[in-house]
Amino acid sequence: MPKPGHPRFNHVALSVPPDLLAEHRRREIVDFYSGVFGWTEYPTETIDRKQLVLGVYAFDQFVFLIADDNPMRAPRMDHFGLGVGSEEELDVFYQRCVEYRGRDPRVDIIDKQTEQHPGLSLTNFYVGYLLPMMLEIQYFAFDAPSG
């Protein structure tokens, strides 16, 4: 039997109330996540009040929102994460979130912070908007080897 490769995460599926997937509310979701993070709606997968699929940088990476009369409920710190390649990239996303919050107070931001760990610094922030889980943006800065 062949040895399996290294699978990677390719999507997150979240159940939400059907009203959140009505046209005007879908537009709010798409506007935020596309404007701030560059995600794109897969319009062929959109079904009014039933589902919304947002592509996240690659065709096979996406957030799948599905309507349910008993939708997901999560504590504020439940989240899924995206890694970025530089602190500058993280800062661009952070600033976009702050600017959007200036127009829409429903944007929930947990401020940028840096944690020190052996061999690395982890810089992150969290943002929530209309979905039952927050999104964490992370940058890992590994210490240069000494010697």
Short mmCIF file of C-alpha atoms in Angstrom, two decimals:
data_model
loop_
_atom_site.label_atom_id
_atom_site.label_comp_id
_atom_site.label_asym_id
_atom_site.label_seq_id
_atom_site.Cartn_x
_atom_site.Cartn_y
_atom_site.Cartn_z
CA MET A 1 0.00 0.00 0.00
CA PRO A 2 1.45 3.42 -0.89
CA LYS A 3 2.43 5.75 1.93
CA PRO A 4 0.10 8.76 2.16
CA GLY A 5 1.48 12.17 1.34
CA HIS A 6 1.09 15.24 3.48
CA PRO A 7 -2.56 16.32 3.37
CA ARG A 8 -3.32 19.98 3.92
CA PHE A 9 -6.38 21.80 5.10
CA ASN A 10 -8.47 22.87 2.17
CA HIS A 11 -11.71 24.20 3.62
CA VAL A 12 -13.71 25.18 6.66
CA ALA A 13 -17.48 24.56 6.76
CA LEU A 14 -19.65 26.61 9.09
CA SER A 15 -23.39 26.38 9.61
CA VAL A 16 -25.17 29.72 9.85
CA PRO A 17 -28.80 30.90 10.14
CA PRO A 18 -30.62 30.90 6.77
CA ASP A 19 -31.25 34.68 7.09
CA LEU A 20 -27.48 35.25 7.04
CA LEU A 21 -27.43 33.77 3.54
CA ALA A 22 -30.23 35.98 2.21
CA GLU A 23 -29.03 38.24 -0.60
CA HIS A 24 -28.41 41.46 1.35
CA ARG A 25 -26.59 39.66 4.18
CA ARG A 26 -24.51 37.59 1.73
CA ARG A 27 -23.44 40.86 0.12
CA GLU A 28 -22.20 42.08 3.52
CA ILE A 29 -20.18 38.90 4.04
CA VAL A 30 -18.71 38.97 0.54
CA ASP A 31 -17.94 42.70 0.75
CA PHE A 32 -15.98 42.29 3.99
CA TYR A 33 -14.03 39.12 3.21
CA SER A 34 -13.29 40.11 -0.39
CA GLY A 35 -12.48 43.74 0.41
CA VAL A 36 -10.28 42.97 3.40
CA PHE A 37 -8.73 39.60 2.51
CA GLY A 38 -9.28 39.17 -1.24
CA TRP A 39 -11.55 36.14 -0.97
CA THR A 40 -13.92 35.53 -3.86
CA GLU A 41 -17.46 34.25 -4.01
CA TYR A 42 -18.01 31.15 -6.14
CA PRO A 43 -21.30 32.37 -7.65
CA THR A 44 -22.11 29.00 -9.22
CA GLU A 45 -22.20 27.57 -5.68
CA THR A 46 -24.38 30.31 -4.17
CA ILE A 47 -27.92 29.28 -3.30
CA ASP A 48 -30.08 32.00 -1.73
CA ARG A 49 -30.66 31.35 1.98
CA LYS A 50 -28.92 27.95 1.65
CA GLN A 51 -25.19 28.26 0.92
CA LEU A 52 -22.27 30.54 0.11
CA VAL A 53 -18.77 29.43 -0.84
CA LEU A 54 -15.84 31.84 -0.61
CA GLY A 55 -12.60 30.97 -2.37
CA VAL A 56 -9.50 31.64 -0.28
CA TYR A 57 -6.57 32.23 -2.69
CA ALA A 58 -6.75 28.88 -4.50
CA PHE A 59 -9.60 27.01 -6.14
CA ASP A 60 -9.44 24.17 -3.63
CA GLN A 61 -9.19 26.38 -0.55
CA PHE A 62 -12.50 27.81 0.59
CA VAL A 63 -14.91 28.70 3.37
CA PHE A 64 -18.22 26.87 2.96
CA LEU A 65 -21.22 28.48 4.64
CA ILE A 66 -24.30 26.30 4.88
CA ALA A 67 -27.70 27.30 6.25
CA ASP A 68 -29.08 25.38 9.18
CA ASP A 69 -32.05 26.03 11.45
CA ASN A 70 -29.77 25.03 14.34
CA PRO A 71 -26.58 26.88 13.29
CA MET A 72 -23.14 26.69 14.79
CA ARG A 73 -22.58 28.71 17.94
CA ALA A 74 -19.04 29.28 19.07
CA PRO A 75 -17.32 31.14 21.89
CA ARG A 76 -15.58 34.33 20.79
CA MET A 77 -12.10 32.80 20.69
CA ASP A 78 -13.03 29.80 18.52
CA HIS A 79 -11.34 30.49 15.21
CA PHE A 80 -9.59 29.23 12.12
CA GLY A 81 -6.27 30.63 11.00
CA LEU A 82 -4.37 31.87 7.98
CA GLY A 83 -0.60 32.25 7.91
CA VAL A 84 1.06 35.12 6.06
CA GLY A 85 4.60 35.46 4.75
CA SER A 86 5.62 38.69 6.48
CA GLU A 87 4.66 41.00 9.29
CA GLU A 88 4.09 43.71 6.69
CA GLU A 89 1.43 41.53 5.03
CA LEU A 90 -0.20 40.96 8.42
CA ASP A 91 -0.16 44.72 9.02
CA VAL A 92 -1.95 45.38 5.71
CA PHE A 93 -4.76 43.00 6.69
CA TYR A 94 -4.90 44.44 10.20
CA GLN A 95 -5.20 48.01 8.88
CA ARG A 96 -7.93 46.99 6.44
CA CYS A 97 -9.89 45.44 9.32
CA VAL A 98 -9.51 48.58 11.42
CA GLU A 99 -10.63 50.76 8.50
CA TYR A 100 -13.65 48.54 7.83
CA ARG A 101 -14.59 48.65 11.51
CA GLY A 102 -14.70 52.44 11.13
CA ARG A 103 -17.59 51.92 8.66
CA ASP A 104 -19.17 48.90 10.37
CA PRO A 105 -18.92 48.45 14.13
CA ARG A 106 -19.85 44.75 13.82
CA VAL A 107 -16.20 44.06 12.94
CA ASP A 108 -14.71 42.51 16.09
CA ILE A 109 -10.92 42.82 16.34
CA ILE A 110 -8.56 41.40 18.92
CA ASP A 111 -5.51 43.60 18.55
CA LYS A 112 -2.21 42.60 17.08
CA GLN A 113 0.25 41.05 19.50
CA THR A 114 3.57 39.23 19.39
CA GLU A 115 4.31 36.19 21.53
CA GLN A 116 7.84 34.95 22.10
CA HIS A 117 8.44 31.21 21.88
CA PRO A 118 11.72 29.30 21.81
CA GLY A 119 13.16 29.91 18.37
CA LEU A 120 10.37 32.08 17.04
CA SER A 121 8.16 35.11 17.42
CA LEU A 122 4.47 34.68 16.60
CA THR A 123 2.62 37.84 15.61
CA ASN A 124 -1.13 37.64 15.18
CA PHE A 125 -4.51 39.31 15.41
CA TYR A 126 -8.08 38.02 15.33
CA VAL A 127 -11.07 39.38 13.48
CA GLY A 128 -14.71 38.39 13.44
CA TYR A 129 -17.46 39.55 11.13
CA LEU A 130 -20.91 37.95 10.94
CA LEU A 131 -19.60 34.35 10.94
CA PRO A 132 -19.74 32.11 14.02
CA MET A 133 -15.95 31.78 14.19
CA MET A 134 -13.20 34.38 14.18
CA LEU A 135 -10.28 34.38 11.78
CA GLU A 136 -6.72 34.53 13.12
CA ILE A 137 -3.98 35.96 10.93
CA GLN A 138 -0.51 34.73 11.96
CA TYR A 139 3.09 35.46 11.03
CA PHE A 140 5.84 33.13 12.25
CA ALA A 141 9.31 34.76 12.44
CA PHE A 142 11.88 32.08 13.11
CA ASP A 143 15.13 33.07 14.80
CA ALA A 144 18.20 32.91 12.60
CA PRO A 145 20.50 30.05 13.54
CA SER A 146 23.51 31.25 15.50
CA GLY A 147 27.01 30.44 14.58
#
